[in-house]
Every structure is written in C-alpha cells, then in structure tokens.
Amino acid sequence: MQSTLFPLIPRSAKADLSTRSLAQAETRSFKRRSPIPLRQVSLWQIESGVVRMLTWLEDGSTVTLGLCGAGDIVGQHLSKIDPYQLECLTEVEATPLSPDEWFPDLDYLLARVQQAEEFMLIRSYRRVEEMLLKLLTWLSKKFGREVKQGRLIELRLTHQDLAELLGTTRVTITRILKQFEQQGLVQRLPNQLTLLQPEAIWHYEI
C-alpha cells in the first residue's frame, strides 16, 4: 500500500520564518486545479486555500502524497519523490520562499510526524469502506465546520480525488458513498459533503 503524508500543520506549529523576507516576496494567486510552479521556486508558504501534492506511478496512475492548508510550507525541496507536483484543490494564495529562509522548529517537525501517523492509521484498514469513513472523519476535522446536520467538509473533492487518496478506484468510491448515504452517514449535495453525526463514526461497524 502506498504511503501518504498529510502535512497540514496547525498555526501554533508553523515554521519560524523570516518575516522580512516573506514581506518582500510577492504573494501569488492560483485558480482551482491549476499547478503551482516548482522550477524557479522550490518552497512555497500557503497563505490560503488547499493544495495537494501528487506523483505518478509507472502505469500512469496518480498518487496523492498529501494535502496542505494555510500556514504550511510545501515544495520540491521537501521531497525526494520524482515526479512531484503541487495542484490547487481550491483557489490558493501562496508566497515563494527560499530554503535558506525556512527554519522549522521542533513543534513543526513533531506535528508533521504525528499527522503522518494519523494517515498511516487510516490507510491501515483492510476494507475500503473503513478507510473511506475514517478519511471523511479526518477531512471533516481538518477542513470542515459545524452545521446543523453534522460537519460540512469544505473541499470540492471528486470521487477520483478520494480514490487516489486511498489507493482505490473511482467506481468503488462512488458505490461506497451511495451506501453511506443510504445508511444515513453522509449527506451529498452538489459540490458538498456533510458527515452526519461525526461523533458516532469512530464506533460504527460496517
């Protein structure tokens, strides 16, 4: 099973960056689904929005390596994966950063390790139904907000996106989401997914 890392770092654990250098750099805006260039800039600080890191296997299939949000540092400088690409899942604002200007503290590094462990646990379940349910719970905590029905995941993830996160197929994700909806676990609307009764999900048995 392909190992994946979700380095979404809480603001309290952001890297100790050079404020002067960031202030001098120009923040750039990127549209949803557009790539963030890496040829001239090896590091970016995400100011707003969500970015995914991805690569490709020999057969051409896409593998998502992680999801990053506001406050995170991303880029080719932090990875040994080749090929490596950054794709915007939402509209994104990011500031270019030189590797010489990035000085991560211990809290930052610990947060990356802890979140890698969380996702490794999600990917350890044998059944796709269990993996998907745990993943939706994780996403609802990282990218969701409370609504009357439960927690709204504020990410426009396609079924193919979810499939690539879990190493499965789009058809399988579509089938399982329909099953979850019939069981009252999720509510699907155009471009929206709400996790119903999220406090009971971790104890749910498929």
CSV table of N, CA and C in Angstrom, one decimal, residues 129 132-140 147 149-153 159 162 173-189 192-198 201 204:
chain,number,residue,atom,x,y,z
A,129,GLU,N,-14.3,0.5,2.7
A,129,GLU,CA,-15.4,1.2,3.5
A,129,GLU,C,-14.9,1.8,4.8
A,132,LEU,N,-12.4,4.8,3.9
A,132,LEU,CA,-13.1,6.0,3.5
A,132,LEU,C,-13.9,6.7,4.6
A,133,LEU,N,-14.5,5.9,5.5
A,133,LEU,CA,-15.2,6.5,6.6
A,133,LEU,C,-14.2,7.3,7.6
A,134,LYS,N,-13.1,6.7,7.8
A,134,LYS,CA,-12.1,7.3,8.7
A,134,LYS,C,-11.5,8.6,8.0
A,135,LEU,N,-11.3,8.4,6.6
A,135,LEU,CA,-10.8,9.6,5.9
A,135,LEU,C,-11.7,10.8,5.9
A,136,LEU,N,-13.0,10.5,5.7
A,136,LEU,CA,-14.0,11.6,5.8
A,136,LEU,C,-14.1,12.2,7.1
A,137,THR,N,-13.9,11.4,8.2
A,137,THR,CA,-13.8,12.0,9.5
A,137,THR,C,-12.6,12.9,9.7
A,138,TRP,N,-11.5,12.4,9.2
A,138,TRP,CA,-10.2,13.2,9.2
A,138,TRP,C,-10.4,14.5,8.5
A,139,LEU,N,-11.0,14.5,7.3
A,139,LEU,CA,-11.2,15.7,6.5
A,139,LEU,C,-12.1,16.6,7.1
A,140,SER,N,-13.2,16.1,7.8
A,140,SER,CA,-14.1,17.0,8.4
A,140,SER,C,-13.5,17.7,9.6
A,147,VAL,N,-22.2,22.3,11.1
A,147,VAL,CA,-23.5,22.8,10.6
A,147,VAL,C,-24.6,22.0,11.3
A,149,GLN,N,-26.6,19.7,10.5
A,149,GLN,CA,-26.7,18.3,10.2
A,149,GLN,C,-25.5,17.5,10.7
A,150,GLY,N,-24.4,18.2,10.9
A,150,GLY,CA,-23.1,17.5,11.3
A,150,GLY,C,-21.9,18.3,11.0
A,151,ARG,N,-21.0,17.8,10.2
A,151,ARG,CA,-19.8,18.6,9.9
A,151,ARG,C,-19.7,18.7,8.3
A,152,LEU,N,-19.7,19.9,7.8
A,152,LEU,CA,-19.6,20.1,6.4
A,152,LEU,C,-18.1,20.1,6.0
A,153,ILE,N,-17.7,19.2,5.1
A,153,ILE,CA,-16.4,19.2,4.5
A,153,ILE,C,-16.3,20.2,3.4
A,159,HIS,N,-14.8,12.1,-6.7
A,159,HIS,CA,-14.7,10.7,-6.3
A,159,HIS,C,-13.3,10.2,-6.7
A,162,LEU,N,-10.8,11.2,-4.0
A,162,LEU,CA,-10.8,10.4,-2.8
A,162,LEU,C,-10.2,9.0,-3.1
A,173,ILE,N,-15.4,4.2,-4.9
A,173,ILE,CA,-15.7,5.3,-4.0
A,173,ILE,C,-17.2,5.7,-4.2
A,174,THR,N,-17.6,5.8,-5.5
A,174,THR,CA,-19.0,6.1,-5.8
A,174,THR,C,-20.0,5.1,-5.2
A,175,ARG,N,-19.6,3.9,-5.3
A,175,ARG,CA,-20.5,2.8,-4.7
A,175,ARG,C,-20.6,3.0,-3.2
A,176,ILE,N,-19.5,3.2,-2.5
A,176,ILE,CA,-19.5,3.2,-1.1
A,176,ILE,C,-20.1,4.5,-0.6
A,177,LEU,N,-19.9,5.6,-1.2
A,177,LEU,CA,-20.6,6.9,-0.8
A,177,LEU,C,-22.1,6.8,-0.9
A,178,LYS,N,-22.6,6.1,-2.0
A,178,LYS,CA,-24.0,5.9,-2.1
A,178,LYS,C,-24.5,5.0,-1.0
A,179,GLN,N,-23.7,4.0,-0.6
A,179,GLN,CA,-24.1,3.1,0.5
A,179,GLN,C,-24.1,3.9,1.8
A,180,PHE,N,-23.1,4.8,2.1
A,180,PHE,CA,-23.1,5.6,3.3
A,180,PHE,C,-24.3,6.6,3.3
A,181,GLU,N,-24.7,7.1,2.2
A,181,GLU,CA,-25.8,8.0,2.2
A,181,GLU,C,-27.1,7.2,2.5
A,182,GLN,N,-27.3,6.0,2.0
A,182,GLN,CA,-28.4,5.2,2.3
A,182,GLN,C,-28.5,4.9,3.8
A,183,GLN,N,-27.3,4.7,4.4
A,183,GLN,CA,-27.2,4.4,5.9
A,183,GLN,C,-27.3,5.6,6.8
A,184,GLY,N,-27.4,6.8,6.2
A,184,GLY,CA,-27.5,8.0,7.0
A,184,GLY,C,-26.2,8.5,7.6
A,185,LEU,N,-25.1,8.1,7.0
A,185,LEU,CA,-23.8,8.5,7.5
A,185,LEU,C,-23.3,9.8,6.8
A,186,VAL,N,-23.7,10.1,5.6
A,186,VAL,CA,-23.3,11.3,4.9
A,186,VAL,C,-24.5,11.8,4.1
A,187,GLN,N,-24.4,13.1,3.8
A,187,GLN,CA,-25.4,13.8,3.0
A,187,GLN,C,-24.6,14.4,1.8
A,188,ARG,N,-25.0,14.1,0.6
A,188,ARG,CA,-24.3,14.6,-0.5
A,188,ARG,C,-25.2,15.6,-1.3
A,189,LEU,N,-24.7,16.8,-1.5
A,189,LEU,CA,-25.3,17.8,-2.3
A,189,LEU,C,-24.2,18.2,-3.4
A,192,GLN,N,-20.8,19.5,-2.3
A,192,GLN,CA,-20.7,19.5,-0.8
A,192,GLN,C,-20.9,18.0,-0.3
A,193,LEU,N,-20.2,17.8,0.8
A,193,LEU,CA,-20.4,16.5,1.5
A,193,LEU,C,-20.4,16.8,3.0
A,194,THR,N,-21.5,16.4,3.6
A,194,THR,CA,-21.7,16.6,5.1
A,194,THR,C,-21.6,15.2,5.8
A,195,LEU,N,-20.8,15.2,6.8
A,195,LEU,CA,-20.7,14.0,7.6
A,195,LEU,C,-21.7,14.1,8.7
A,196,LEU,N,-22.7,13.2,8.8
A,196,LEU,CA,-23.7,13.2,9.7
A,196,LEU,C,-23.3,12.5,11.0
A,197,GLN,N,-23.6,13.1,12.1
A,197,GLN,CA,-23.3,12.5,13.5
A,197,GLN,C,-21.9,12.0,13.5
A,198,PRO,N,-20.9,12.9,13.3
A,198,PRO,CA,-19.5,12.5,13.3
A,198,PRO,C,-19.0,11.9,14.6
A,201,ILE,N,-19.1,8.1,14.3
A,201,ILE,CA,-18.5,7.4,13.2
A,201,ILE,C,-17.4,6.5,13.7
A,204,TYR,N,-18.7,3.1,14.6
A,204,TYR,CA,-19.5,2.5,13.6
A,204,TYR,C,-18.9,1.2,13.1
